[in-house]
Short mmCIF file of C-alpha atoms and ligand atoms in Angstrom, two decimals:
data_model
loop_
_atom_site.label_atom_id
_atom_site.label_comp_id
_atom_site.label_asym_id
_atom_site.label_seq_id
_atom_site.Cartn_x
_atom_site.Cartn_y
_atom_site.Cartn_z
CA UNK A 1 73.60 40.90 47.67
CA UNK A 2 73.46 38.74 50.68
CA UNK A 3 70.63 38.76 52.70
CA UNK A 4 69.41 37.38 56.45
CA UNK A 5 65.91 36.69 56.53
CA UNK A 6 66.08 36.88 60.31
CA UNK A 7 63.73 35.95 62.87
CA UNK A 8 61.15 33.43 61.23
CA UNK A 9 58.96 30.45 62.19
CA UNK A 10 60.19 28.96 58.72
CA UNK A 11 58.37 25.94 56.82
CA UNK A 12 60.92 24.62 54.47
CA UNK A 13 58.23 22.52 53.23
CA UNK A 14 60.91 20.19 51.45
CA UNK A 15 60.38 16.05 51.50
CA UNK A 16 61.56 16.29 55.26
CA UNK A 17 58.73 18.79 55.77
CA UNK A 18 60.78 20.70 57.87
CA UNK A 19 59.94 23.76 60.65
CA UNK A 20 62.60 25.02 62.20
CA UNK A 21 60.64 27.56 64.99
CA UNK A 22 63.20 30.38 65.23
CA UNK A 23 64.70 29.65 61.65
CA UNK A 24 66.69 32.17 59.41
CA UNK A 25 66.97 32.14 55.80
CA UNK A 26 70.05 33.49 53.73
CA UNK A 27 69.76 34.46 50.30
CA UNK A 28 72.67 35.25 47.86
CA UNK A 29 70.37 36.99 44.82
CA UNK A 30 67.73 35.53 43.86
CA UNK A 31 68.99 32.07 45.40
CA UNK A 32 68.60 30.64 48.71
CA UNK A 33 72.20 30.02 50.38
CA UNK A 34 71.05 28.71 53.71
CA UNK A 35 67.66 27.51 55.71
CA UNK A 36 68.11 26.67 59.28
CA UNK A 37 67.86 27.25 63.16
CA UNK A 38 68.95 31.02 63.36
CA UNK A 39 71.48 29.85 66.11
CA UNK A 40 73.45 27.68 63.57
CA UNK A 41 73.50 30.07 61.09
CA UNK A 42 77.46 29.43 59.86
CA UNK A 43 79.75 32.16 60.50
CA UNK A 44 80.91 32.57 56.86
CA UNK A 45 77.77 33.84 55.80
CA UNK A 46 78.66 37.01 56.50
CA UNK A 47 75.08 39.24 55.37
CA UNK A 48 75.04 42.66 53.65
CA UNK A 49 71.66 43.16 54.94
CA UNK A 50 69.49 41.92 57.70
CA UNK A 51 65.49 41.85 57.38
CA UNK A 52 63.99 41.48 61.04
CA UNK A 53 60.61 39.20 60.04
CA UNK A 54 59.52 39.66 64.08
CA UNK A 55 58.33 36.31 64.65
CA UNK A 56 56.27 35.59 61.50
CA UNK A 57 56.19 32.52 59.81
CA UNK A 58 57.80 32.03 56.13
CA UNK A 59 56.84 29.76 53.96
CA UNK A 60 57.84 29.28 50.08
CA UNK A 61 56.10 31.38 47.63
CA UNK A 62 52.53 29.77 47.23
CA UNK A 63 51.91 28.07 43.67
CA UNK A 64 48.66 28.57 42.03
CA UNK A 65 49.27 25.69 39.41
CA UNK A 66 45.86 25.65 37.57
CA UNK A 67 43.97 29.01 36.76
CA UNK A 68 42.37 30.34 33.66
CA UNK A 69 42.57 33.68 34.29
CA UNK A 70 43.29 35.01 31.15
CA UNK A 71 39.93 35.96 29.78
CA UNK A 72 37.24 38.66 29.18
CA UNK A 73 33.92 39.31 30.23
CA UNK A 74 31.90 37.02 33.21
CA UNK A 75 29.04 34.86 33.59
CA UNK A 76 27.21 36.26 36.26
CA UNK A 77 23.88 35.05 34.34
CA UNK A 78 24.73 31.23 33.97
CA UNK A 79 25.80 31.40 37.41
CA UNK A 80 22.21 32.79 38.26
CA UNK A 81 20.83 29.75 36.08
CA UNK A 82 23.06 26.92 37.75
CA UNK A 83 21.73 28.53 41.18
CA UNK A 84 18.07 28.21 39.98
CA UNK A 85 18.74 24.37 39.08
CA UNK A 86 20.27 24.40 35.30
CA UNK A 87 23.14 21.98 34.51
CA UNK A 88 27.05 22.79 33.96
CA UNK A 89 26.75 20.49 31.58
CA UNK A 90 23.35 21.37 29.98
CA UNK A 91 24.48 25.23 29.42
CA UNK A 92 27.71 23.90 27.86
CA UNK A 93 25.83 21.54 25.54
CA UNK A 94 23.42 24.42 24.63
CA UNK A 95 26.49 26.46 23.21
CA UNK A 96 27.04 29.19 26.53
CA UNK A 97 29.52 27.74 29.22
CA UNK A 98 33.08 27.82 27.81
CA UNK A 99 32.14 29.06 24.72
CA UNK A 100 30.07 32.31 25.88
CA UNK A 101 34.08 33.17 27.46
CA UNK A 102 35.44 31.91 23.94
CA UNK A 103 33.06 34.87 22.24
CA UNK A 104 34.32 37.44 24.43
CA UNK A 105 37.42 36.78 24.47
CA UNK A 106 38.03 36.55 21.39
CA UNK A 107 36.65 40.12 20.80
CA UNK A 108 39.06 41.36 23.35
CA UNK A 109 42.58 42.69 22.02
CA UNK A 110 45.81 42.10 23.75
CA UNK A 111 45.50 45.22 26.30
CA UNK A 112 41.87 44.13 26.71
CA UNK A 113 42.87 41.08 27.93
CA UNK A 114 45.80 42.52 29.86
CA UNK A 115 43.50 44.93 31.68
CA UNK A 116 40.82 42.59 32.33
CA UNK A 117 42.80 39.63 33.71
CA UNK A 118 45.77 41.88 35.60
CA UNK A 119 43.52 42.44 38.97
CA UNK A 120 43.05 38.55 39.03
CA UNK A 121 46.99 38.19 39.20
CA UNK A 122 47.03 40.72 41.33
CA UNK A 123 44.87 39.34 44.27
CA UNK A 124 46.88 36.52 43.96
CA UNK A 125 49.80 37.93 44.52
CA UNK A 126 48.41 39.49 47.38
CA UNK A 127 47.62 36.44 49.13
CA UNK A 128 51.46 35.34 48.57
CA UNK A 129 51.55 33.54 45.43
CA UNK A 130 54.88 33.75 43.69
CA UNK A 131 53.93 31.24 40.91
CA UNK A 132 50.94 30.82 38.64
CA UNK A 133 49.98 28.84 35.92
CA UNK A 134 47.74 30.33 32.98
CA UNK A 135 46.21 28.59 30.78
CA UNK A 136 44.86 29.08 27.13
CA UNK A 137 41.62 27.75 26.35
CA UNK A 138 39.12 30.70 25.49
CA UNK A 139 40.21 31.24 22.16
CA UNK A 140 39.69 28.32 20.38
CA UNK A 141 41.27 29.56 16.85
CA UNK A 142 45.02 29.59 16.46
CA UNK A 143 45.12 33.55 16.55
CA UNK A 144 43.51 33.69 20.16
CA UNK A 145 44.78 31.20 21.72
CA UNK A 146 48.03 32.87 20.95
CA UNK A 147 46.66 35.93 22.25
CA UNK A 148 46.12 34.60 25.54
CA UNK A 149 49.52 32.90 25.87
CA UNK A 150 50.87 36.52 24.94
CA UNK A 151 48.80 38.13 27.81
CA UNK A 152 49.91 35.45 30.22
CA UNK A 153 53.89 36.08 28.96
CA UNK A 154 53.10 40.01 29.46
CA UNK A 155 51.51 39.33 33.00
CA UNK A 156 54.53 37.72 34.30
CA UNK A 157 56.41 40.22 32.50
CA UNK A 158 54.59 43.12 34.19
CA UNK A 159 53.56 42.09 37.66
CA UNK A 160 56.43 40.30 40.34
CA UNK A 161 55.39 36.60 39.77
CA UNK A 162 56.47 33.68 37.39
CA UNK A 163 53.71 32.77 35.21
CA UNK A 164 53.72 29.11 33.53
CA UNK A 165 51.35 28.79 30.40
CA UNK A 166 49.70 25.63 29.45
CA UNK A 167 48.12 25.51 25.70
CA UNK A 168 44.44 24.62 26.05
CA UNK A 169 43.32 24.43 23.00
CA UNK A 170 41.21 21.13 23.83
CA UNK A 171 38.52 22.83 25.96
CA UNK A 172 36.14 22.89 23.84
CA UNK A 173 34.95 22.26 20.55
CA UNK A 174 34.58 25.42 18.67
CA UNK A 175 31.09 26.07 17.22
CA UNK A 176 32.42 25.81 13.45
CA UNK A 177 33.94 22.17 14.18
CA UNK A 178 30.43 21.07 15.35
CA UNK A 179 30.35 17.53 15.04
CA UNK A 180 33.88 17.00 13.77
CA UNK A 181 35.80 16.61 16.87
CA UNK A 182 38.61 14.57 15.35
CA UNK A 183 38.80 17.17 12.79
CA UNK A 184 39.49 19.93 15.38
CA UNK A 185 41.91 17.93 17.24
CA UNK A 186 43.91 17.04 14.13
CA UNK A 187 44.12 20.41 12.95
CA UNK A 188 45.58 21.12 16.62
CA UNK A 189 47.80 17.83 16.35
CA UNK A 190 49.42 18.64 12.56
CA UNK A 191 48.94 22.26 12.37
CA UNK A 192 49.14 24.58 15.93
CA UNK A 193 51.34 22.76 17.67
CA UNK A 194 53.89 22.88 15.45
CA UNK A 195 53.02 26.54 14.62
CA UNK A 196 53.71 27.04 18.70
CA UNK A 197 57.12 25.05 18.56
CA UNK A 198 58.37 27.17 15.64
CA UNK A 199 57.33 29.82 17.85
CA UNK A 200 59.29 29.03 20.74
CA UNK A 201 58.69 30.11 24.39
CA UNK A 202 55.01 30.80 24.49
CA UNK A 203 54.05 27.14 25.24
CA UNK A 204 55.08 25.39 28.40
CA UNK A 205 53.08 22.69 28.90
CA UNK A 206 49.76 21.18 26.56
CA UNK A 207 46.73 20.79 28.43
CA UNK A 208 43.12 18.91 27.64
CA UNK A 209 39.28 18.91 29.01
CA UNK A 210 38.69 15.15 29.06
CA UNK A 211 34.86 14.71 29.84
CA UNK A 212 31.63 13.78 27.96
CA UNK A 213 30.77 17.77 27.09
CA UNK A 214 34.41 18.09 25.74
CA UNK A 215 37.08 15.69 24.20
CA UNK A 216 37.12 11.75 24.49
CA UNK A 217 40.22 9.74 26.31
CA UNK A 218 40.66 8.58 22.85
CA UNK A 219 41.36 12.25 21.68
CA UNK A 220 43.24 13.41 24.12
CA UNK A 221 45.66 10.68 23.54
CA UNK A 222 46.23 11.58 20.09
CA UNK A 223 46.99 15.08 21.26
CA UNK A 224 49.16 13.59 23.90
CA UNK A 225 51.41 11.91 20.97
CA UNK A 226 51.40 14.84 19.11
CA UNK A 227 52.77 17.11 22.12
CA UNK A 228 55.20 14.94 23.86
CA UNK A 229 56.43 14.21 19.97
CA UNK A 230 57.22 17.72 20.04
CA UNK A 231 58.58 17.80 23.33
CA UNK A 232 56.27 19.09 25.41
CA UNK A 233 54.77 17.97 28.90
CA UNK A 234 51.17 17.45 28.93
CA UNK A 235 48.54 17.65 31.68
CA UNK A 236 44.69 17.32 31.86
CA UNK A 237 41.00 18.33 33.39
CA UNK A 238 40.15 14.51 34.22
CA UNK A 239 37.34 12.75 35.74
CA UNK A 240 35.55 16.34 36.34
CA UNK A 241 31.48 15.32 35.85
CA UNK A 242 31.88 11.68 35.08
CA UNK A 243 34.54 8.92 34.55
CA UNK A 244 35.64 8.67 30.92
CA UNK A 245 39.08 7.36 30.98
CA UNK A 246 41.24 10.40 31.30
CA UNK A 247 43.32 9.60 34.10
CA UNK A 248 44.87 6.36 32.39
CA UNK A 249 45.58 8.70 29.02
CA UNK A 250 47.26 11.12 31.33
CA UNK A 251 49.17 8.22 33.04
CA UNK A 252 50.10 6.30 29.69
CA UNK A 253 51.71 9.96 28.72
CA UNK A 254 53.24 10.43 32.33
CA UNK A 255 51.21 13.83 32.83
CA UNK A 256 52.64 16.33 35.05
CA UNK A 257 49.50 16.51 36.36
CA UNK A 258 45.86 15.16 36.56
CA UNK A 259 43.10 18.06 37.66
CA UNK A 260 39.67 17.63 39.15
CA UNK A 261 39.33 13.63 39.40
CA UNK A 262 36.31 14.16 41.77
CA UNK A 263 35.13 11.11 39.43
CA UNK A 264 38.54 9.27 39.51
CA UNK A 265 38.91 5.36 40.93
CA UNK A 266 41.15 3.50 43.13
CA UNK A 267 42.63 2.16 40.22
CA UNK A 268 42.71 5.33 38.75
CA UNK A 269 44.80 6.51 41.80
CA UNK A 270 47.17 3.69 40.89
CA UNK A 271 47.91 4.41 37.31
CA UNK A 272 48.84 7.79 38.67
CA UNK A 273 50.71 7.19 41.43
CA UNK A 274 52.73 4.77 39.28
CA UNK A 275 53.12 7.44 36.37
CA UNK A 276 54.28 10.12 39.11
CA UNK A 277 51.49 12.26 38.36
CA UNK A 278 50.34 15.16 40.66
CA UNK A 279 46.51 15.17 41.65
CA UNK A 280 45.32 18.84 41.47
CA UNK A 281 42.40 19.45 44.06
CA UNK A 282 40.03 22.19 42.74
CA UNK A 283 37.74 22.07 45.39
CA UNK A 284 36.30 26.10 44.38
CA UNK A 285 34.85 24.32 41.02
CA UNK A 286 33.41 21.52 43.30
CA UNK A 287 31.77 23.97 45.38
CA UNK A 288 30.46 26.15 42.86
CA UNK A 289 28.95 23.13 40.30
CA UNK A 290 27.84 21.27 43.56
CA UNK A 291 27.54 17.81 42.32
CA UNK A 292 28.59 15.97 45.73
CA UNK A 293 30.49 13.42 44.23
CA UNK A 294 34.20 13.82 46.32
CA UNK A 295 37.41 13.15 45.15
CA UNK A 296 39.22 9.88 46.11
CA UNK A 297 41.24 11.55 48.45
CA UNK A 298 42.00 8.13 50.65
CA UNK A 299 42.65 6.40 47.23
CA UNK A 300 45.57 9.33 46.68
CA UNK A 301 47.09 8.87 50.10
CA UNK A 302 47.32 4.98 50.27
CA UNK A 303 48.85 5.17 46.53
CA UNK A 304 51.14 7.90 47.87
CA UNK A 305 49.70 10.32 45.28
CA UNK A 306 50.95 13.94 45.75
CA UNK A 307 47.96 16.44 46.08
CA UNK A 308 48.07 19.71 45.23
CA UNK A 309 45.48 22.57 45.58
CA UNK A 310 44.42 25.04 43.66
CA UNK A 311 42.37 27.70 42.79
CA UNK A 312 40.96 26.92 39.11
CA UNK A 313 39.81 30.85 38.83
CA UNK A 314 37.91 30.76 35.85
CA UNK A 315 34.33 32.82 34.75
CA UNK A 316 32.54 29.47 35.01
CA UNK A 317 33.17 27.15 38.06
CA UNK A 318 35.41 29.07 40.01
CA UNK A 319 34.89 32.72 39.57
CA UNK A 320 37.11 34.96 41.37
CA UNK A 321 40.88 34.36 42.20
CA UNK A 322 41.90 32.78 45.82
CA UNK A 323 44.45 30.17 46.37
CA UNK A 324 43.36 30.61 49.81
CA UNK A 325 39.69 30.19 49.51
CA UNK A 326 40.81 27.37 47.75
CA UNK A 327 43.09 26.05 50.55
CA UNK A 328 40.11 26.63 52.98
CA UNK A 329 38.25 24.45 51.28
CA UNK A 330 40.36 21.73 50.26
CA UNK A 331 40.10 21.16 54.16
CA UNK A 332 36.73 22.07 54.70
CA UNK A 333 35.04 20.09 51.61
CA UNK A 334 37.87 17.15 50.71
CA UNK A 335 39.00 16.83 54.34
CA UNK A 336 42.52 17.78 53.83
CA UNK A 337 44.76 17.79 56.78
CA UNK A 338 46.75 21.58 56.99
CA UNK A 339 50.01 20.31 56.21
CA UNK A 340 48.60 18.57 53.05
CA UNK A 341 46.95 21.92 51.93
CA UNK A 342 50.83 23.62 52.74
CA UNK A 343 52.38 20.91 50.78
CA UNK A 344 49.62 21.59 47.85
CA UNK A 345 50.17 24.77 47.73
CA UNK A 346 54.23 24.78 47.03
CA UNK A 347 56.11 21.36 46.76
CA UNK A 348 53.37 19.38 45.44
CA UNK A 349 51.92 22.73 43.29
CA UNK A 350 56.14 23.36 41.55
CA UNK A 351 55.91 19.35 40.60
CA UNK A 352 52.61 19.83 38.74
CA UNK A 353 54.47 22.66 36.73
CA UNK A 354 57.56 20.57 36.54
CA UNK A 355 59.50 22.99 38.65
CA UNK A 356 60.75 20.58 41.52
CA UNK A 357 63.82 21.64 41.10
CA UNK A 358 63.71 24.83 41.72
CA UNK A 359 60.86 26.28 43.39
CA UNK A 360 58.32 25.59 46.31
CA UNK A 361 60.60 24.53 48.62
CA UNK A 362 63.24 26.01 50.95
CA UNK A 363 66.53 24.51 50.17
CA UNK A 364 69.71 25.98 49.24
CA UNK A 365 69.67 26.24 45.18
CA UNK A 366 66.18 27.12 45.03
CA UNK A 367 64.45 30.23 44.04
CA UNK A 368 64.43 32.46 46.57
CA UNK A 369 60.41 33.27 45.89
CA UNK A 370 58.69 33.00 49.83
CA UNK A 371 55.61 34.42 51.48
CA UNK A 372 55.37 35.83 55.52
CA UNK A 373 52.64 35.28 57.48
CA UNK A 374 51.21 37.09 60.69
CA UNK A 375 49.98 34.17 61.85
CA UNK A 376 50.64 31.92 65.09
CA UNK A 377 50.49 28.55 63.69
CA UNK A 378 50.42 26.94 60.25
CA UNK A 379 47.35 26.23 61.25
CA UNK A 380 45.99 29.35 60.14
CA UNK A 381 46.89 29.07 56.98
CA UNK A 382 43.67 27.42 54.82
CA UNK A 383 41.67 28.67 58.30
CA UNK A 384 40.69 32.12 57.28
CA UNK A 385 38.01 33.40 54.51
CA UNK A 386 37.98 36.41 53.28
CA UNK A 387 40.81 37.96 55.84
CA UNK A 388 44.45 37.23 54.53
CA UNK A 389 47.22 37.35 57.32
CA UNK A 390 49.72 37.16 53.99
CA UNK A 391 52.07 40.88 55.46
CA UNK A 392 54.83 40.32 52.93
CA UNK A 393 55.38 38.60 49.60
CA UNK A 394 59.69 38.24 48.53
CA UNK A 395 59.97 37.10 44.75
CA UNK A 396 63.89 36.22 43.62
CA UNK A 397 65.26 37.24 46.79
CA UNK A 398 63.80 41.16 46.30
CA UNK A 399 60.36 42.39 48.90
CA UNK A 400 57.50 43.03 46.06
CA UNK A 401 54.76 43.50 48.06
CA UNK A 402 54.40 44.68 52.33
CA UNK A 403 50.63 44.38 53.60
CA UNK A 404 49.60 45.74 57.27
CA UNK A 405 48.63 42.91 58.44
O1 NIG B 501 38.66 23.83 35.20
N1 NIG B 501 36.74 22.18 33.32
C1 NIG B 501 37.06 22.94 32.42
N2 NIG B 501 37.57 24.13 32.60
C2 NIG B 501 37.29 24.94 33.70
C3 NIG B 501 35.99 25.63 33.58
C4 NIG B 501 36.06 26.62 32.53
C5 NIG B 501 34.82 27.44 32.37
O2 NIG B 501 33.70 27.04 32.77
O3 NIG B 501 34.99 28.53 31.79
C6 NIG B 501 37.51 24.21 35.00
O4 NIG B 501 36.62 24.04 35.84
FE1 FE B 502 40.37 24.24 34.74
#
């Protein structure tokens, strides 16, 4: 079916950054056909339907390209500790952190997980995100990991949003590997990940924790080989609580994507803006550790490294799950301008997943996946906490969710 989108302040949001202030969009399916001024709208594309947006801007589905919110239970009492002055990094070495979520989780079955983590996707959705990446991580042994990657699969199966899963199985070092680090990461390297490519389509990308309380550069490299051997893109947490070389592994294996890097270099920014590597803001996990060490975000704009935002919801630095609390802080706390929050949020966000191609972006071919906004001015968006002017999510061309707004 052929569909006018009529009536729009649109933000294409492509390279050209392009607003076209009384645009149109047509959609053939779940493709867009045409993004323009509404007056130029050509006169073969005859519509079969014609959906009056009123003056509202559209933008491109948001991307949420870095959440772990497949998991069960919370940490409401470390987050009471870190409050009263306790370490991140001192609960993690003292066996809670990550691995209090790994125990829980891996006592929760598949619809335990499903139940537990389905309201996070949820309020994302809400707030207009089309796209989200899950990650693994909380499991730890072959059989939950897997578990999670199924409950991400199922999410995207059940609820109106495309769901990307990254294989985390470098988060942490389990408690019976204590010690043995290379050991764990070897059984990862020669055993899991070919288990996962027998087992095709649960993996999509393989992701690391890079940092003194987790895995060396040195490790992560060897996991690197082992996944791009297999075909794989890789990605990692770098540069988080301290500088331990992450950033050049992920560069040397031309990561999709580098998260964190409050602790990242101008050099650093180099290696990555020479790999092609995104630089994923997670400003929420800032906040909530609050170690005031900033990201290099000058070093990413003079080395023309693309940013993108997002909201790292997770039980332990970023409870919760808000790309826009995220946005509203990426401009708030790292001083990004709106359009570079926009841009993190859908162009910048699809190349972290390696969906260029296809998503964040309006431009005839993509995925027709936007969001509509009661809002005046892109401005707005990344303004508001707590009140979200998202009225009207569209995923593959179809409405999947109308809010009063
Ligand atoms: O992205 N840094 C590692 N992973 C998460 C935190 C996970 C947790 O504390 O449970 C992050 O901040
Ligand atoms: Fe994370």
């Amino acid at each position: 079916m052929r569909t006018l989108w009529a009536n729009a302040s649109v933000a294409t949001c492509d390279d050209s950054g392009r607003v076209f202030a009384r645009g149109a969009v047509v959609t053939d399916d779940e493709r867009i056909a045409w993004v323009g001024d509404e007056s130029e709208i050509p006169t073969g594309l005859r519509p079969d339907r014609v959906i009056e947006l009123a003056g509202r801007w559209l933008t491109p589905g948001l991307i949420d390209c870095h959440t772990h919110v497949v998991y069960a239970g919370q940490r409401a009492g470390e987050f009471a500790r870190r409050t009263a002055g306790t370490s991140y990094a001192d609960i993690a070495r003292e066996g809670g952190g990550i691995l209090s979520t790994v125990r829980s989780t891996r006592a929760a079955s598949l619809d335990e997980l499903l139940r537990q983590s389905a309201p996070r996707v949820q309020s994302l959705l809400q707030e207009g995100v089309t796209t989200v990446e899950i990650k693994s991580g909380y499991g730890l042994d072959y059989e939950t990991e897997r578990r999670m990657l199924l409950a991400a699969r199922a999410l995207g199966q059940q609820l109106p949003v495309t769901v990307v899963t990254s294989l985390l199985a470098a988060h942490a070092l389990p408690e019976d590997f204590k010690d043995r680090a290379d050991d764990y990461i070897d059984l990862v390297c020669t055993s899991w990940l070919p288990r996962f490519a027998r087992e095709q389509g649960l993996v999509d990308m393989v992701d690391a924790y890079c940092e003194d309380i987790a895995f060396s550069a040195a490790q992560c490299d060897r996991l690197f080989a082992a996944a791009t051997a297999l075909g794989w893109p890789v990605r990692l947490h770098a540069e988080q609580l301290g500088n331990v070389g992450g950033s050049r592994v992920g560069a040397k294996h031309r990561a999709l994507a580098c998260d964190h890097l409050e602790y990242a270099t101008a050099s650093d920014a180099l290696e990555l803006s020479r790999a092609g590597t995104v630089a994923v803001m997670l400003p929420v996990a800032w906040y909530v550790l609050a170690d005031p060490h900033l990201p290099p975000i000058e070093h990413f704009r003079s080395h023309g490294v693309p940013m993108a935002v997002a909201s790292d919801a997770n039980p332990g630095s970023a409870p919760g799950a808000s790309l826009q609390i995220a946005m509203n802080m990426a401009r708030r706390l790292f001083g990004l301008t709106s359009v570079e929050v926009l841009d993190g949020v859908t162009r910048h966000a699809a190349r972290a997943l390696g969906l260029h191609d296809t998503h964040g972006r309006l431009a005839p071919g993509c995925v027709a996946d936007f969001a509509v906004w009661s809002i005046d001015t892109l401005d707005e968006l990344g303004y508001w906490i707590g009140y979200n002017p998202c009225s009207m999510v569209v995923r593959s061309g179809a409405i999947v969710l109308e809010r009063n707004v």
